[in-house]
């Protein structure tokens, strides 16, 4: 079955850029009908959708983050990535990657295990 | 943006009793062409990612026990656990997948009384 695994630095300094990667197994990130999303959850809080990239490479970002955000595909490594710039403490969260499909709509299944990112000097 | 409002924030229910969680969307999430509600429920246990529980407002995933049910219409939806078990202790989230930005409710924490 499809599995996703996030990786990246656990600690990033304020004003820097966060780079995370989501490795995908059992399906190609460029196979039709798949949407690849990033979602985050501040400690003890709820869930916020960050954005998705389609199998074709087109993207849709949450307007609240759009000016700081880039999501890209790396088909050679079968993964997709997130870059979030100008970090502040408010960006401290567990970051998840997840899949949606064109058949199933933009619900998320499965999810990766998540990676905690702390923004602190 | 479609705002999802869940209630209550938390509830404590005795084992074997019913738990009911409400979710209200700020606008319709009914897709007219398919006549389906683009509303999902997730279960999140401590230290784990959310797990898809119910989609299309009422369709259980294959792994979900039948004590879980989803219902609703218009802009009001409900997740019901008919007979709470110890393993159901979790935070439950609703999510609209009708239109981006995709949005979640604030979550409801279910505990044992």
CSV table of C-alpha atoms in Angstrom, one decimal:
chain,number,residue,atom,x,y,z
A,1,UNK,CA,0.0,0.0,0.0
A,2,UNK,CA,1.0,3.6,-0.4
A,3,UNK,CA,3.4,4.9,2.3
A,4,UNK,CA,4.7,8.3,2.9
A,5,UNK,CA,7.7,9.4,5.1
A,6,UNK,CA,8.7,13.0,6.0
A,7,UNK,CA,12.3,14.0,6.6
A,8,UNK,CA,14.0,17.3,7.4
A,9,UNK,CA,15.6,19.3,10.1
A,10,UNK,CA,14.1,19.3,13.5
A,11,UNK,CA,15.3,22.8,14.4
A,12,UNK,CA,15.4,25.9,12.2
A,13,UNK,CA,16.3,29.5,13.1
A,14,UNK,CA,13.9,32.4,12.8
A,15,UNK,CA,13.9,34.1,9.4
A,16,UNK,CA,15.4,31.0,7.7
A,17,UNK,CA,13.8,28.7,5.2
A,18,UNK,CA,12.4,25.3,6.1
A,19,UNK,CA,13.0,22.5,3.6
A,20,UNK,CA,11.1,19.2,4.1
A,21,UNK,CA,10.8,16.1,1.9
A,22,UNK,CA,8.2,13.4,1.7
A,23,UNK,CA,9.3,10.1,0.3
A,24,UNK,CA,6.6,8.1,-1.4
A,25,UNK,CA,6.5,4.3,-1.8
A,26,UNK,CA,4.3,1.9,-3.8
A,27,UNK,CA,3.1,4.6,-6.2
A,28,UNK,CA,4.8,7.0,-8.5
A,29,UNK,CA,4.4,10.7,-7.6
A,30,UNK,CA,3.8,11.4,-11.3
A,31,UNK,CA,1.1,8.8,-11.7
A,32,UNK,CA,-2.2,10.3,-12.8
A,33,UNK,CA,-4.9,11.3,-10.4
A,34,UNK,CA,-2.7,11.9,-7.3
A,35,UNK,CA,-2.5,15.1,-5.2
A,36,UNK,CA,0.3,15.4,-2.7
A,37,UNK,CA,-0.3,17.6,0.3
A,38,UNK,CA,1.4,19.1,3.2
A,39,UNK,CA,-0.5,19.6,6.4
A,40,UNK,CA,0.8,21.0,9.7
A,41,UNK,CA,-0.3,20.8,13.4
A,42,UNK,CA,1.2,23.2,16.0
A,43,UNK,CA,1.8,21.4,19.4
A,44,UNK,CA,-1.5,20.8,21.1
A,45,UNK,CA,-3.5,22.5,18.3
A,46,UNK,CA,-5.5,21.6,15.3
A,47,UNK,CA,-4.7,20.9,11.6
A,48,UNK,CA,-3.9,23.4,8.9
A,49,UNK,CA,-3.7,22.4,5.2
A,50,UNK,CA,-0.6,24.0,3.7
A,51,UNK,CA,-1.0,23.2,0.0
A,52,UNK,CA,-0.8,20.4,-2.6
A,53,UNK,CA,1.0,19.6,-5.8
A,54,UNK,CA,-0.7,17.6,-8.5
A,55,UNK,CA,1.0,14.7,-10.3
A,56,UNK,CA,1.4,17.0,-13.2
A,57,UNK,CA,3.3,19.6,-11.1
A,58,UNK,CA,0.6,22.2,-10.8
A,59,UNK,CA,0.1,23.5,-7.3
A,60,UNK,CA,-2.6,25.0,-5.0
A,61,UNK,CA,-1.5,26.8,-1.8
A,62,UNK,CA,-3.3,28.0,1.3
A,63,UNK,CA,-3.5,31.8,0.8
A,64,UNK,CA,-2.3,32.3,4.4
A,65,UNK,CA,1.1,30.8,3.4
A,66,UNK,CA,1.2,31.4,-0.3
A,67,UNK,CA,3.8,34.2,-0.3
A,68,UNK,CA,6.3,32.1,1.6
A,69,UNK,CA,5.6,28.7,0.1
A,70,UNK,CA,6.9,26.4,-2.6
A,71,UNK,CA,5.9,22.8,-3.1
A,72,UNK,CA,7.7,20.8,-5.8
A,73,UNK,CA,7.9,17.2,-7.2
A,74,UNK,CA,11.1,15.2,-7.6
A,75,UNK,CA,10.2,12.3,-9.8
A,76,UNK,CA,13.7,10.9,-9.9
A,77,UNK,CA,13.6,10.3,-6.2
A,78,UNK,CA,9.8,9.7,-6.1
A,79,UNK,CA,9.3,12.4,-3.5
A,80,UNK,CA,7.8,15.8,-3.1
A,81,UNK,CA,9.1,18.7,-1.1
A,82,UNK,CA,8.1,21.8,0.8
A,83,UNK,CA,10.0,25.1,1.2
A,84,UNK,CA,8.7,27.7,3.6
A,85,UNK,CA,10.6,30.9,4.0
A,86,UNK,CA,10.8,33.7,6.6
A,87,UNK,CA,10.1,31.4,9.5
A,88,UNK,CA,8.8,32.6,12.8
A,89,UNK,CA,7.9,30.7,16.1
A,90,UNK,CA,4.4,30.5,14.7
A,91,UNK,CA,5.6,28.0,12.2
A,92,UNK,CA,6.6,25.5,14.9
A,93,UNK,CA,4.5,22.4,14.2
A,94,UNK,CA,4.4,18.8,13.3
A,95,UNK,CA,4.5,18.7,9.5
A,96,UNK,CA,2.6,15.9,7.7
A,97,UNK,CA,2.5,14.8,4.1
A,98,UNK,CA,-0.5,13.0,2.7
A,99,UNK,CA,-2.2,11.8,-0.5
A,100,UNK,CA,-5.5,12.7,-2.1
A,101,UNK,CA,-6.9,11.3,-5.3
A,102,UNK,CA,-9.0,12.8,-8.1
A,103,UNK,CA,-11.4,9.9,-7.6
A,104,UNK,CA,-11.7,10.3,-3.9
A,105,UNK,CA,-11.5,14.0,-3.7
A,106,UNK,CA,-9.3,16.1,-1.5
A,107,UNK,CA,-9.5,14.0,1.6
A,108,UNK,CA,-6.3,12.7,3.0
A,109,UNK,CA,-5.3,9.1,3.1
A,110,UNK,CA,-2.7,7.9,3.9
A,111,UNK,CA,-0.6,10.3,6.0
A,112,UNK,CA,3.0,10.2,6.9
A,113,UNK,CA,4.1,9.8,10.5
A,114,UNK,CA,4.9,13.5,10.7
A,115,UNK,CA,8.1,15.4,11.6
A,116,UNK,CA,8.3,18.0,14.3
A,117,UNK,CA,9.9,21.3,13.3
A,118,UNK,CA,10.8,23.8,15.9
A,119,UNK,CA,11.6,27.4,15.0
A,120,UNK,CA,14.0,28.8,17.6
A,121,UNK,CA,17.3,30.6,17.8
B,1,UNK,CA,-12.8,30.0,2.9
B,2,UNK,CA,-15.2,27.4,4.3
B,3,UNK,CA,-15.0,27.5,8.1
B,4,UNK,CA,-15.6,24.2,9.9
B,5,UNK,CA,-16.9,24.5,13.5
B,6,UNK,CA,-16.9,21.5,15.8
B,7,UNK,CA,-18.6,21.0,19.1
B,8,UNK,CA,-18.0,20.2,21.8
B,9,UNK,CA,-14.3,20.8,22.3
B,10,UNK,CA,-14.2,17.8,24.5
B,11,UNK,CA,-16.5,15.2,26.0
B,12,UNK,CA,-16.2,12.4,28.5
B,13,UNK,CA,-18.4,9.4,28.0
B,14,UNK,CA,-18.7,6.1,30.0
B,15,UNK,CA,-17.7,2.9,28.4
B,16,UNK,CA,-20.5,1.5,26.3
B,17,UNK,CA,-22.3,4.8,26.1
B,18,UNK,CA,-22.9,7.0,23.0
B,19,UNK,CA,-20.6,9.8,22.0
B,20,UNK,CA,-21.8,12.4,19.6
B,21,UNK,CA,-19.6,15.0,17.8
B,22,UNK,CA,-21.0,17.9,15.8
B,23,UNK,CA,-19.5,19.7,12.8
B,24,UNK,CA,-20.9,22.7,11.0
B,25,UNK,CA,-19.7,24.1,7.7
B,26,UNK,CA,-20.0,27.8,7.0
B,27,UNK,CA,-21.4,27.0,3.5
B,28,UNK,CA,-22.7,24.0,1.7
B,29,UNK,CA,-20.2,21.2,0.9
B,30,UNK,CA,-22.7,19.3,-1.3
B,31,UNK,CA,-21.4,18.7,-4.8
B,32,UNK,CA,-24.5,19.1,-7.0
B,33,UNK,CA,-23.3,16.9,-9.8
B,34,UNK,CA,-22.5,13.9,-7.6
B,35,UNK,CA,-25.1,14.7,-4.8
B,36,UNK,CA,-22.3,13.9,-2.3
B,37,UNK,CA,-21.2,15.8,0.7
B,38,UNK,CA,-17.5,16.5,0.6
B,39,UNK,CA,-17.0,15.9,4.3
B,40,UNK,CA,-14.5,13.6,6.1
B,41,UNK,CA,-13.9,12.6,9.6
B,42,UNK,CA,-10.5,11.7,11.1
B,43,UNK,CA,-9.3,10.0,14.3
B,44,UNK,CA,-6.1,11.0,15.8
B,45,UNK,CA,-4.6,9.1,18.7
B,46,UNK,CA,-1.7,10.6,20.8
B,47,UNK,CA,1.6,10.7,18.9
B,48,UNK,CA,0.0,9.4,15.7
B,49,UNK,CA,-1.1,11.1,12.5
B,50,UNK,CA,-4.7,11.5,11.8
B,51,UNK,CA,-6.4,8.5,10.2
B,52,UNK,CA,-9.3,8.7,7.8
B,53,UNK,CA,-12.4,7.4,9.4
B,54,UNK,CA,-15.3,8.4,7.3
B,55,UNK,CA,-15.7,10.1,3.9
B,56,UNK,CA,-18.6,11.5,1.9
B,57,UNK,CA,-20.1,12.3,5.3
B,58,UNK,CA,-21.2,8.8,6.0
B,59,UNK,CA,-19.0,6.1,4.3
B,60,UNK,CA,-16.8,4.2,6.7
B,61,UNK,CA,-13.3,3.2,5.7
B,62,UNK,CA,-12.8,-0.6,5.6
B,63,UNK,CA,-10.9,-0.7,8.9
B,64,UNK,CA,-13.6,1.2,10.9
B,65,UNK,CA,-15.9,-0.7,13.3
B,66,UNK,CA,-19.6,-0.3,12.7
B,67,UNK,CA,-20.1,1.5,16.0
B,68,UNK,CA,-18.8,4.6,14.2
B,69,UNK,CA,-21.3,6.3,12.0
B,70,UNK,CA,-21.5,9.6,10.1
B,71,UNK,CA,-24.6,11.5,9.2
B,72,UNK,CA,-25.8,15.0,8.3
B,73,UNK,CA,-27.2,17.2,5.6
B,74,UNK,CA,-27.1,20.8,4.6
B,75,UNK,CA,-24.3,22.3,6.7
B,76,UNK,CA,-24.6,20.2,9.8
B,77,UNK,CA,-22.9,16.9,10.3
B,78,UNK,CA,-22.5,14.4,13.1
B,79,UNK,CA,-20.0,11.6,14.1
B,80,UNK,CA,-21.6,9.1,16.4
B,81,UNK,CA,-19.8,6.4,18.4
B,82,UNK,CA,-22.7,4.2,19.4
B,83,UNK,CA,-20.9,2.3,22.2
B,84,UNK,CA,-17.6,3.9,23.3
B,85,UNK,CA,-14.7,1.5,23.7
B,86,UNK,CA,-11.4,2.3,25.4
B,87,UNK,CA,-9.6,2.3,22.1
B,88,UNK,CA,-11.8,5.1,20.8
B,89,UNK,CA,-10.1,7.6,23.1
B,90,UNK,CA,-8.7,10.1,20.6
B,91,UNK,CA,-9.2,13.6,19.0
B,92,UNK,CA,-11.7,13.6,16.1
B,93,UNK,CA,-11.6,16.2,13.3
B,94,UNK,CA,-14.0,17.0,10.5
B,95,UNK,CA,-12.6,18.3,7.2
B,96,UNK,CA,-14.3,19.7,4.1
B,97,UNK,CA,-12.8,18.7,0.8
B,98,UNK,CA,-15.3,20.6,-1.3
B,99,UNK,CA,-13.0,23.5,-2.2
B,100,UNK,CA,-9.5,24.8,-1.4
B,101,UNK,CA,-8.3,26.0,0.9
B,102,UNK,CA,-9.1,22.7,2.5
B,103,UNK,CA,-10.1,23.2,6.1
B,104,UNK,CA,-10.5,21.3,9.3
B,105,UNK,CA,-12.7,21.7,12.4
B,106,UNK,CA,-10.9,22.5,15.6
B,107,UNK,CA,-11.2,18.9,16.9
B,108,UNK,CA,-13.1,17.2,19.6
B,109,UNK,CA,-11.3,15.2,22.3
B,110,UNK,CA,-13.1,12.1,23.5
B,111,UNK,CA,-12.3,10.6,26.9
B,112,UNK,CA,-13.6,8.0,29.2
B,113,UNK,CA,-15.7,9.1,32.1
